Coordinates of C-alpha atoms in Angstrom, one line a residue:
Chain A
M140 CA 65.9 100.1 38.1
F141 CA 68.4 100.3 35.5
H142 CA 70.4 103.0 36.9
V143 CA 70.5 101.7 40.2
S144 CA 72.3 98.5 38.6
F145 CA 74.3 100.7 36.6
R146 CA 75.8 102.8 39.8
Y147 CA 76.6 99.4 41.4
I148 CA 78.5 97.8 38.6
F149 CA 80.7 100.8 37.9
G150 CA 80.8 102.7 41.1
I151 CA 81.7 100.2 43.7
P152 CA 84.3 97.9 42.3
P153 CA 86.7 100.8 41.4
L154 CA 86.1 102.1 44.8
I155 CA 87.3 99.0 46.4
L156 CA 90.2 98.6 44.2
V157 CA 91.2 101.9 45.1
L158 CA 90.9 101.7 48.9
L159 CA 92.1 98.1 49.2
P160 CA 95.9 99.2 49.5
V161 CA 95.0 101.9 52.2
A162 CA 93.2 99.2 54.2
S163 CA 95.8 96.6 53.7
S164 CA 99.1 96.3 55.6
D165 CA 101.7 95.7 53.0
C166 CA 104.1 94.1 55.6
D167 CA 103.5 90.6 57.4
I168 CA 105.0 90.6 60.9
E169 CA 106.3 87.4 62.2
G170 CA 107.1 87.1 65.9
Q171 CA 103.9 89.1 66.9
D172 CA 103.8 86.6 70.0
G173 CA 106.9 88.8 71.3
K174 CA 109.8 85.9 71.9
E175 CA 112.0 87.4 69.3
Y176 CA 111.5 91.1 70.2
E177 CA 111.7 90.6 74.2
S178 CA 114.6 88.0 74.0
V179 CA 116.8 89.5 71.2
L180 CA 115.6 93.0 69.8
M181 CA 114.6 94.7 73.4
I182 CA 118.1 93.7 74.6
S183 CA 120.0 95.5 71.8
I184 CA 117.5 98.6 71.8
D185 CA 117.9 98.8 75.6
E186 CA 121.8 98.7 75.3
L187 CA 121.5 101.7 72.6
L188 CA 119.4 103.6 74.6
D189 CA 121.6 103.3 77.6
S190 CA 124.6 104.3 75.5
M191 CA 123.0 107.4 74.4
K192 CA 121.3 108.6 77.7
E193 CA 123.5 112.1 77.4
I194 CA 122.0 112.8 74.1
G195 CA 118.7 114.2 74.0
S196 CA 119.1 117.2 76.4
N197 CA 120.6 119.4 73.6
C198 CA 118.4 117.9 71.1
L199 CA 115.8 120.3 69.4
N200 CA 112.3 119.7 69.8
N201 CA 111.5 119.7 65.8
E202 CA 110.0 116.8 64.6
S203 CA 112.1 115.6 61.7
N204 CA 110.2 115.1 58.3
F205 CA 110.8 111.4 58.4
F206 CA 108.7 111.1 61.4
K207 CA 105.9 113.4 60.0
K208 CA 105.9 111.2 56.8
H209 CA 106.0 107.8 58.6
L210 CA 103.8 106.9 61.3
C211 CA 103.0 103.8 63.4
D212 CA 99.6 104.0 62.5
D213 CA 97.0 101.2 62.8
N214 CA 97.6 98.6 60.3
K215 CA 100.8 100.4 59.1
E216 CA 103.2 99.0 61.8
G217 CA 105.0 97.0 59.7
T218 CA 105.5 99.5 57.1
F219 CA 106.8 101.8 59.7
L220 CA 109.0 99.2 61.0
Y221 CA 110.4 98.4 57.6
R222 CA 111.3 101.9 56.5
A223 CA 112.6 102.6 60.3
A224 CA 114.9 99.2 60.3
R225 CA 116.3 100.3 56.8
K226 CA 116.9 104.0 58.1
L227 CA 118.6 102.5 61.0
K228 CA 120.9 100.6 59.1
Q229 CA 122.3 103.8 57.5
F230 CA 123.9 104.8 61.0
R231 CA 126.5 102.1 60.9
K232 CA 130.1 102.5 60.7
M233 CA 130.0 106.1 61.4
N234 CA 132.9 106.0 64.0
N235 CA 130.7 104.1 66.4
S236 CA 132.2 101.5 68.8
D237 CA 132.0 98.0 67.6
D238 CA 129.1 97.4 70.3
F239 CA 127.2 100.1 69.3
D240 CA 127.3 99.2 65.6
H241 CA 126.9 95.7 66.4
H242 CA 123.6 96.6 68.3
L243 CA 122.3 98.6 65.6
S244 CA 122.9 95.8 63.3
M245 CA 120.7 93.3 65.5
V246 CA 117.9 95.8 65.8
S247 CA 117.9 96.7 62.1
Q248 CA 118.4 93.3 60.9
G249 CA 116.4 91.5 63.3
T250 CA 113.6 93.6 62.4
L251 CA 113.7 93.2 58.8
K252 CA 114.1 89.5 59.3
L253 CA 110.5 89.7 60.8
L254 CA 108.9 91.4 58.0
S255 CA 107.8 90.4 55.0
C256 CA 106.8 93.3 53.0
A257 CA 105.7 92.9 49.6
S258 CA 106.7 96.5 48.3
K259 CA 110.3 97.3 48.8
E260 CA 111.6 101.1 49.2
E261 CA 113.6 102.4 46.1
N262 CA 116.9 103.3 46.9
K263 CA 116.3 106.8 46.0
S264 CA 114.3 107.5 49.1
L265 CA 116.9 105.7 51.0
K266 CA 119.7 108.4 49.4
E267 CA 117.5 111.4 50.5
Q268 CA 117.1 110.5 54.0
K269 CA 120.9 109.7 54.3
K270 CA 121.4 112.8 54.7
Q271 CA 119.9 112.9 58.2
N272 CA 122.7 111.7 60.4
G273 CA 122.0 113.3 63.9
L274 CA 122.3 111.4 66.9
C275 CA 119.4 113.1 68.2
F276 CA 117.4 111.9 65.2
L277 CA 119.0 108.2 65.8
K278 CA 117.7 108.1 69.4
R279 CA 114.3 109.5 68.4
L280 CA 114.5 106.8 65.8
I281 CA 115.2 103.9 68.4
Q282 CA 112.6 105.2 70.7
K283 CA 110.1 105.1 68.0
I284 CA 111.1 101.5 67.1
K285 CA 110.7 100.5 70.2
T286 CA 107.1 102.1 70.6
C287 CA 105.9 100.6 67.6
W288 CA 107.1 97.1 68.6
N289 CA 105.3 97.7 72.1
K290 CA 102.1 98.6 70.0
I291 CA 102.0 95.7 67.9
L292 CA 102.6 93.2 70.8
R293 CA 100.2 95.3 72.9
G294 CA 97.4 94.3 70.1
T295 CA 98.1 91.1 69.8
K296 CA 97.8 90.5 73.5
E297 CA 94.7 92.1 73.5
H298 CA 93.3 89.7 70.5
Chain B
M50 CA 103.0 52.1 10.2
T51 CA 103.1 55.8 11.8
I52 CA 101.5 54.7 14.6
L53 CA 103.6 52.0 15.4
G54 CA 106.8 54.0 14.7
T55 CA 105.5 56.3 17.3
A56 CA 105.2 53.8 19.6
F57 CA 108.6 52.5 19.1
G58 CA 110.2 56.0 19.5
M59 CA 108.5 56.6 22.6
V60 CA 109.9 53.1 24.3
F61 CA 113.1 54.0 23.1
Y62 CA 113.1 57.3 24.6
L63 CA 111.8 56.1 27.9
L64 CA 114.7 53.9 27.9
Q65 CA 117.3 56.6 27.2
V66 CA 116.0 58.3 30.2
V67 CA 115.6 55.6 32.4
S68 CA 119.4 54.8 31.4
G69 CA 120.1 58.5 32.1
E70 CA 118.6 58.4 35.3
S71 CA 120.4 55.4 36.6
G72 CA 123.7 57.1 35.4
Y73 CA 122.7 59.8 37.9
A74 CA 121.9 57.3 40.3
Q75 CA 125.6 56.6 40.5
N76 CA 125.9 59.9 41.8
G77 CA 122.8 59.8 43.9
D78 CA 124.4 56.4 45.6
L79 CA 127.5 58.3 46.4
E80 CA 125.5 61.1 47.6
D81 CA 123.4 58.8 49.7
A82 CA 126.2 57.2 51.4
E83 CA 127.9 60.5 52.1
L84 CA 124.8 61.7 53.7
D85 CA 125.0 58.7 55.9
D86 CA 128.5 58.9 56.7
Y87 CA 128.4 62.7 56.8
S88 CA 126.0 63.5 59.5
F89 CA 126.7 65.6 62.1
S90 CA 125.4 67.5 65.2
C91 CA 126.0 71.0 66.6
Y92 CA 125.4 73.2 69.5
S93 CA 125.8 76.8 70.3
Q94 CA 127.0 78.7 73.4
L95 CA 126.1 82.4 73.7
E96 CA 128.1 85.0 75.0
V97 CA 130.9 82.4 76.0
N98 CA 133.5 85.0 75.7
G99 CA 132.1 88.7 76.4
S100 CA 129.6 89.2 73.8
H101 CA 131.0 86.7 71.5
H102 CA 129.1 83.1 70.6
S103 CA 130.4 80.0 69.5
L104 CA 129.0 77.3 67.6
T105 CA 130.5 73.8 67.8
C106 CA 129.9 71.0 65.2
A107 CA 131.2 67.5 65.0
F108 CA 130.3 64.2 62.7
D109 CA 128.5 61.7 64.5
D110 CA 130.5 58.7 62.9
P111 CA 134.0 59.3 64.6
D112 CA 135.8 57.2 61.9
I113 CA 135.1 59.5 59.1
N114 CA 137.8 61.2 57.3
S115 CA 137.4 64.6 57.7
T116 CA 140.4 65.7 56.2
N117 CA 139.1 67.8 53.4
L118 CA 135.6 68.3 54.5
E119 CA 134.7 71.7 55.5
L120 CA 131.7 73.0 57.2
E121 CA 129.9 76.4 56.3
I122 CA 127.0 78.0 57.8
C123 CA 124.8 80.6 56.0
G124 CA 121.8 82.2 57.0
A125 CA 120.8 84.3 60.2
L126 CA 124.2 86.3 60.2
L127 CA 124.9 90.0 60.6
E128 CA 125.8 91.9 57.5
I129 CA 127.3 88.5 55.9
N130 CA 125.6 85.6 53.9
C131 CA 128.0 82.8 55.2
L132 CA 130.7 82.0 57.6
N133 CA 133.3 79.1 57.4
F134 CA 134.3 76.8 60.2
S135 CA 137.5 76.4 61.8
K136 CA 138.8 73.0 62.3
L137 CA 140.3 71.8 65.6
Q138 CA 141.4 68.1 65.4
E139 CA 137.8 66.5 64.4
V140 CA 135.8 69.2 66.0
Y141 CA 134.4 72.3 63.8
Y142 CA 133.7 75.6 65.5
I143 CA 133.0 79.2 65.2
K144 CA 133.4 82.0 67.3
T145 CA 131.7 85.1 66.1
K146 CA 129.5 87.9 67.3
K147 CA 127.7 87.6 64.0
F148 CA 124.7 85.5 65.0
L149 CA 121.5 87.4 64.3
L150 CA 119.8 85.1 66.7
I151 CA 116.6 85.3 64.7
G152 CA 115.7 82.7 62.2
D153 CA 117.1 79.8 60.7
S154 CA 120.6 79.2 59.3
E155 CA 121.9 76.3 57.1
I156 CA 125.1 74.3 57.7
C157 CA 126.7 72.6 55.1
V158 CA 129.5 69.8 54.6
K159 CA 131.7 70.8 51.8
L160 CA 134.1 69.1 49.8
G161 CA 136.1 71.8 48.2
E162 CA 133.4 73.7 46.6
K163 CA 130.8 71.0 46.6
S164 CA 128.2 71.1 49.1
I165 CA 127.8 67.2 50.3
T166 CA 125.3 67.6 53.0
C167 CA 123.4 70.6 54.3
K168 CA 121.4 70.5 57.4
K169 CA 118.9 73.7 58.6
M170 CA 119.4 74.6 62.1
N171 CA 118.4 77.4 64.5
I172 CA 121.1 78.8 66.6
V173 CA 118.8 79.6 69.4
K174 CA 117.5 76.2 69.6
I175 CA 120.8 74.1 70.0
V176 CA 122.1 76.3 73.0
K177 CA 124.3 74.3 75.2
P178 CA 124.7 76.4 78.5
E179 CA 128.2 76.5 80.5
A180 CA 128.8 74.3 83.1
P181 CA 128.1 75.5 86.5
F182 CA 131.0 75.6 89.1
N183 CA 131.5 76.6 92.7
V184 CA 129.6 73.6 94.4
S185 CA 129.9 73.7 98.0
V186 CA 127.7 71.8 100.6
I187 CA 127.5 73.5 104.0
Y188 CA 125.8 71.5 107.2
R189 CA 123.5 73.1 109.6
E190 CA 123.8 71.7 112.7
G191 CA 120.8 73.6 114.5
A192 CA 118.4 72.9 111.4
N193 CA 120.1 69.1 110.9
D194 CA 120.1 69.9 106.8
F195 CA 122.8 70.4 104.1
V196 CA 122.6 73.7 102.4
V197 CA 123.9 73.0 98.7
T198 CA 124.9 76.0 96.7
F199 CA 126.7 76.9 93.3
N200 CA 127.4 79.5 90.8
T201 CA 126.4 80.0 86.9
S202 CA 128.0 82.2 84.6
H203 CA 124.8 82.5 83.0
L204 CA 123.6 84.9 85.6
Q205 CA 125.4 87.8 84.4
K206 CA 124.2 87.0 80.8
K207 CA 122.0 88.8 78.7
Y208 CA 120.2 86.3 76.5
V209 CA 120.3 82.8 78.1
K210 CA 119.2 83.8 81.5
N211 CA 116.7 81.4 82.7
L212 CA 118.1 78.1 83.4
M213 CA 116.7 74.8 84.7
H214 CA 119.4 72.9 87.1
D215 CA 119.9 69.5 88.0
V216 CA 121.4 68.5 91.3
A217 CA 122.5 65.2 91.3
Y218 CA 124.0 63.3 94.6
R219 CA 125.0 59.9 95.6
Q220 CA 126.5 57.9 98.3
E221 CA 130.0 57.1 97.1
K222 CA 129.8 53.1 97.9
D223 CA 126.3 53.3 95.9
E224 CA 127.7 53.6 92.3
N225 CA 125.0 54.8 89.6
N226 CA 122.4 55.2 92.5
W227 CA 122.3 58.9 91.6
M228 CA 119.7 61.0 93.4
H229 CA 118.2 64.0 91.2
V230 CA 116.8 67.2 92.3
N231 CA 115.3 69.9 89.7
L232 CA 115.5 73.4 90.6
S233 CA 115.7 77.0 88.9
G234 CA 117.7 79.0 91.7
T235 CA 121.3 78.3 92.6
K236 CA 120.6 77.0 96.5
L237 CA 119.1 73.6 97.7
T238 CA 118.7 72.0 100.7
L239 CA 118.8 68.3 101.6
L240 CA 117.5 67.0 105.0
Q241 CA 120.0 65.4 107.1
R242 CA 117.2 62.6 107.7
K243 CA 117.2 61.5 104.3
L244 CA 120.8 60.7 104.1
Q245 CA 122.8 58.2 105.6
D246 CA 124.6 59.0 108.9
D247 CA 128.4 59.3 109.0
A248 CA 128.6 58.4 104.8
M249 CA 130.7 60.0 102.0
Y250 CA 128.7 61.7 99.4
E251 CA 129.3 62.9 95.9
I252 CA 127.1 66.1 94.4
K253 CA 127.2 67.7 91.2
V254 CA 125.2 70.1 89.0
R255 CA 124.4 70.7 85.4
S256 CA 121.9 72.9 83.7
I257 CA 119.4 73.2 80.4
P258 CA 117.8 76.3 79.3
Y259 CA 114.3 76.2 80.3
S260 CA 111.8 74.6 77.5
S261 CA 109.2 77.2 77.6
D262 CA 112.0 79.9 77.1
Y263 CA 112.9 81.5 73.7
F264 CA 116.4 79.7 73.7
E265 CA 116.4 76.2 74.0
G266 CA 118.9 73.3 74.0
F267 CA 120.9 70.5 75.5
W268 CA 122.3 69.8 79.2
S269 CA 125.5 71.3 80.0
E270 CA 128.6 69.6 81.2
W271 CA 128.5 68.4 84.9
S272 CA 130.1 70.3 87.1
P273 CA 133.1 69.4 89.2
S274 CA 131.9 67.0 91.9
Y275 CA 132.0 68.1 95.3
H276 CA 132.4 65.3 98.3
F277 CA 131.3 65.7 101.8
R278 CA 130.7 63.7 104.7
T279 CA 127.3 63.3 107.0
P280 CA 127.7 63.3 110.8
E281 CA 127.4 60.7 113.0
T282 CA 124.2 60.5 115.3
K283 CA 126.2 60.5 118.2
R284 CA 125.9 64.3 118.7
A285 CA 122.4 63.8 118.8
E286 CA 122.9 61.4 121.6
E287 CA 124.8 63.6 123.5
M288 CA 122.2 65.8 124.6
D289 CA 120.2 62.6 126.1
P290 CA 122.6 62.6 129.2
V291 CA 121.9 66.0 130.2
L292 CA 118.4 65.1 129.9
L293 CA 118.8 62.0 131.4
T294 CA 120.4 63.6 134.7
I295 CA 117.8 66.1 135.0
S296 CA 115.0 63.6 134.8
I297 CA 116.7 61.4 137.4
S298 CA 117.2 64.0 139.9
S299 CA 114.1 65.3 139.6
F300 CA 112.4 62.0 140.3
F301 CA 114.5 61.7 143.5
S302 CA 113.4 64.9 144.6
V303 CA 109.8 64.2 143.9
A304 CA 109.9 60.6 145.6
L305 CA 111.8 62.4 148.7
L306 CA 108.9 64.9 149.0
V307 CA 106.4 61.9 148.9
V308 CA 108.2 60.3 151.5
L309 CA 108.8 63.5 153.8
A310 CA 104.9 64.2 153.2
C311 CA 104.1 60.7 154.5
V312 CA 106.4 61.0 157.6
L313 CA 105.4 64.2 158.6
W314 CA 101.9 63.9 158.0
K315 CA 100.0 63.2 161.3
R316 CA 102.1 65.7 163.2
R317 CA 102.8 68.7 161.3
I318 CA 101.2 68.6 157.9
K319 CA 97.7 67.4 158.8
P320 CA 97.0 69.7 161.7
I321 CA 97.8 72.9 159.4
V322 CA 95.8 71.1 156.4
W323 CA 92.9 69.5 157.8
P324 CA 92.9 71.1 161.7
S325 CA 90.6 69.4 164.4
L326 CA 87.6 70.9 165.6
P327 CA 88.1 72.3 169.1
D328 CA 86.8 70.5 172.0
H329 CA 85.2 73.3 174.2
K330 CA 86.3 71.8 177.8
K331 CA 90.0 71.6 176.3
T332 CA 89.4 75.3 174.8
L333 CA 88.0 76.5 178.1
E334 CA 91.0 74.7 180.1
Q335 CA 93.3 76.8 177.9
L336 CA 91.4 79.9 178.2
C337 CA 91.0 80.2 182.1
K338 CA 93.6 81.9 184.0
K339 CA 95.5 80.2 186.3
P340 CA 95.6 82.7 189.0
R341 CA 98.3 81.0 191.2
K342 CA 100.8 78.3 190.2
N343 CA 99.4 75.9 192.7
L344 CA 96.0 76.0 191.5
N345 CA 94.9 73.2 189.4
V346 CA 92.1 74.2 186.9
S347 CA 90.3 70.9 185.6
F348 CA 86.9 69.5 185.1
N349 CA 88.2 66.0 185.9
P350 CA 87.3 65.0 189.1
E351 CA 90.3 62.5 189.4
S352 CA 92.8 65.3 189.3
F353 CA 91.6 66.6 193.0
L354 CA 91.7 63.0 194.4
D355 CA 94.7 64.3 196.5
C356 CA 93.0 67.3 197.7
Q357 CA 91.9 67.9 201.5
I358 CA 88.2 68.9 201.4
H359 CA 87.3 70.1 204.4
K360 CA 83.5 70.0 205.3
V361 CA 82.1 73.0 206.9
D362 CA 80.1 72.9 210.1
G363 CA 76.7 74.0 208.8
I364 CA 75.5 75.3 212.4
Q365 CA 77.9 77.4 213.0
S366 CA 78.8 78.8 209.9
R367 CA 74.9 79.6 209.3
D368 CA 74.8 81.7 212.3
E369 CA 77.7 84.0 211.5
M370 CA 76.8 84.4 208.1
E371 CA 73.4 85.1 208.8
G372 CA 74.3 88.0 210.4
F373 CA 76.6 88.9 207.7
L374 CA 74.1 88.7 205.0
Q375 CA 71.3 90.6 206.9
E376 CA 73.7 93.6 207.3
S377 CA 74.5 93.9 203.9
F378 CA 72.2 92.4 201.4
P379 CA 68.6 92.5 200.4
P380 CA 66.6 89.0 200.8
Q381 CA 66.3 89.0 197.0
P382 CA 69.3 89.1 195.3
E383 CA 68.2 90.6 192.1
E384 CA 70.9 92.6 190.9
S385 CA 74.0 91.5 189.2
E386 CA 76.7 90.2 191.6
K387 CA 80.1 88.9 191.6
Q388 CA 80.4 85.4 193.8
R389 CA 83.3 84.4 194.7
L390 CA 84.3 81.9 197.3
G391 CA 88.1 82.7 198.7
G392 CA 89.5 80.8 201.1
G393 CA 92.2 83.0 201.3
V394 CA 90.5 85.4 203.4
Q395 CA 90.1 84.5 207.0
G396 CA 88.7 86.9 209.2
P397 CA 89.0 86.2 212.8
N398 CA 85.3 85.4 213.2
W399 CA 85.3 83.1 210.1
S400 CA 85.5 79.4 211.3
P401 CA 88.0 77.5 209.5
E402 CA 85.5 75.5 207.9
H403 CA 84.3 77.0 204.2
T404 CA 81.4 76.4 202.3
V405 CA 81.2 74.3 199.5
I406 CA 78.9 75.0 196.6
T407 CA 77.7 71.5 195.4
P408 CA 75.7 71.2 192.1
E409 CA 72.3 70.3 193.7
T410 CA 72.7 73.7 195.9
F411 CA 72.7 75.4 192.6
R412 CA 69.1 74.8 191.8
G413 CA 67.9 77.8 193.8
E414 CA 65.0 80.0 193.7
S415 CA 66.6 83.6 193.3
P416 CA 68.8 83.5 190.0
L417 CA 71.8 85.2 190.3
E418 CA 73.3 87.6 188.0
C419 CA 76.9 88.6 187.3
P420 CA 77.3 92.2 187.4
A421 CA 77.4 93.8 184.2
G422 CA 78.0 97.3 183.1
N423 CA 81.4 97.6 183.0
G424 CA 81.8 94.7 181.0
S425 CA 83.9 93.0 183.7
A426 CA 83.9 89.4 183.9
C427 CA 82.6 87.6 187.0
D428 CA 85.0 86.1 189.0
V429 CA 83.5 83.0 190.8
T430 CA 86.0 81.6 193.3
I431 CA 84.8 78.3 194.7
L432 CA 86.3 77.1 197.5
P433 CA 86.0 73.4 198.2
S434 CA 85.7 72.0 201.4
P435 CA 87.7 69.5 203.0
R436 CA 86.4 66.0 203.0
S437 CA 87.9 65.1 206.4
P438 CA 85.3 65.5 209.2
E439 CA 88.0 67.0 211.2
S440 CA 87.3 70.4 211.8
G441 CA 90.0 72.9 212.8
K442 CA 92.8 71.2 211.0
N443 CA 94.0 73.4 208.2
G444 CA 94.3 71.4 205.4
P445 CA 95.3 72.6 201.8
H446 CA 92.9 74.8 200.8
V447 CA 92.3 74.5 197.0
Y448 CA 91.0 77.4 195.0
Q449 CA 89.4 77.6 192.1
G450 CA 88.8 80.8 190.0
L451 CA 86.4 80.8 187.7
L452 CA 86.4 83.4 185.2
L453 CA 83.3 84.1 183.6
S454 CA 83.3 85.8 180.2
P455 CA 81.7 89.1 179.8
G456 CA 79.5 87.4 177.3
T457 CA 77.8 85.6 180.3
T458 CA 77.4 88.6 182.6
N459 CA 73.7 88.8 181.5
N460 CA 73.1 85.0 181.9
I461 CA 71.2 84.1 185.0
L462 CA 73.1 81.8 187.3
P463 CA 71.6 79.9 189.4
P464 CA 71.7 80.4 193.2
P465 CA 74.6 78.7 194.7
F466 CA 72.5 77.6 197.8
P467 CA 68.9 77.5 198.3
L468 CA 68.1 80.0 201.0
Q469 CA 66.4 77.7 202.9
S470 CA 69.0 75.4 203.2
G471 CA 71.8 77.7 204.1
I472 CA 73.1 81.3 203.9
L473 CA 73.6 82.3 200.4
T474 CA 76.7 84.9 200.2
L475 CA 76.1 87.1 197.3
T476 CA 78.0 90.2 197.2
P477 CA 78.9 92.6 194.3
V478 CA 82.2 92.5 195.3
A479 CA 85.3 93.4 193.2
Q480 CA 87.5 90.8 191.3
G481 CA 89.9 89.3 193.8
Q482 CA 87.7 89.8 196.8
P483 CA 86.6 86.2 198.5
I484 CA 83.2 85.5 199.4
L485 CA 83.0 82.7 201.9
T486 CA 79.2 80.9 201.4
S487 CA 77.6 77.9 203.4
L488 CA 77.4 74.3 202.7
G489 CA 74.6 73.2 200.4
P490 CA 72.3 70.5 201.0
S491 CA 74.9 67.6 199.9
P492 CA 77.9 67.7 202.0
E493 CA 79.4 64.9 200.3
E494 CA 79.8 66.8 197.1
A495 CA 83.4 67.8 197.1
Y496 CA 83.5 70.7 194.6
V497 CA 81.7 72.3 191.9
T498 CA 82.1 71.9 188.1
M499 CA 81.6 74.2 185.2
S500 CA 79.6 71.8 183.8
S501 CA 77.2 72.0 186.7
F502 CA 76.7 75.4 185.7
Y503 CA 75.4 74.5 182.5
Q504 CA 73.4 71.7 183.4
N505 CA 71.5 73.9 186.2
Q506 CA 71.0 76.7 183.5

């Protein structure tokens, strides 16, 4: 009897404390009804993908480390979008057209505007990821952002 | 004492604070007055110039002195924090691509560096669409309606695409009596019967973002008006004379047909539509052959009034005929025979008198039968004798040719004479050969009728 209560007092609470960050999402997502995404973000995403139609045929099939590390998992969509939007920002002002940069800004800043993340990425990680500048990666990144948004909205409609 | 001193100190402190507040109140009053005076309203127009948007603000009070006043927008902007408005007369505006279109922005009235008043706004909720254009009205004569069409620049835009349009029309003489129709498309049909004939109408269109959409806002400016005139109703009436002519001509033709039918009913139409039942006597008259032109075939005794009937001297003729008959025929004439009285054949032994077969004489003992077999018709020629007792006179001889139909060949005919009263001549002669017969018991009867045949039967 004494051993049982000792176990419950000193065993379970630490376990909860450890697992709590894993189970909970660290970013709140606004606009889950889809209005902001369908009326503003999706237009810019489609414009970017249309302008990058020719890109992809010469791209390697190797998955970037970024995508290996960051996935649009369940309850982690907000975190992924946060990191992807910040990554997207790095591709601005890289000899792109004004319209291209404009839409990049719309997607990245619009996504960040809808996210309320408690933990913020340090600049250190951003510096490391800045090295990856390929258009193939950019196109893949935009596609991943679109897929993750669709997953969020689908989940909202099901509920 | 200590407590008293503390109390007084508290009171003085409070007084100081209150006085300080009142000092601030002066500025507060000024601010309040400025807030009331510097209220403003704004509207946005997205993609008004390519991908550039515009934001237009103006003070609600037109009398305000806005010489040193500036407007600034902060928040919900791309890559920058704030933007300053440009000023054109009394209107402040911004034309930029840097609207994020997500989230709220804050617009402040600034006097120098100091913000006088601020207002929180969402750019996507104060959208004012561009005015429609190219309003046109086309009259469709066949459908008796008016097709209203117009164009809007938002059909090619990416953000504000779904609009609701308000079409307003009125009769030009009826001021302020506008009829409104809401539609989401750019085509409207107005029925002619709902408009006045031969009247001048004015029509115009405006738009507003759909309330259920992400973008909201205000009514656009009215489109330029279009003026049209409704047709007169005479065009509809022009069709009636044609129909009137057709109806009148048809009526007269029907009336003519009725008149003709009444006039020709008895003569032409009724015999065809309702033919009368044939009379057997008349039919027989028509069917009987007229062997000679001079012969009258009739069952009417009155038609033979002018005929001379010669009575036959019974004794002379009897002797002659007895001899003739005994040579040729058996006493019982059973076989079918033809009987004919021919006055046309006269032998040298024949007396000029001729026998006449009377109806009474037909009630004989031995029946007569017409020759059958060949199916030829019986020819019974009856020769009437002259009525005048004068003998020797050759009066006009009237022959009667009676043609019996093959159907009656098997019928049993009564003998023309009784054997006891006279000589009954029955010869199976071919058609056309006359037979002389003797008189019957009633010489006063002039002729024999077909009806007597039927009676004796």
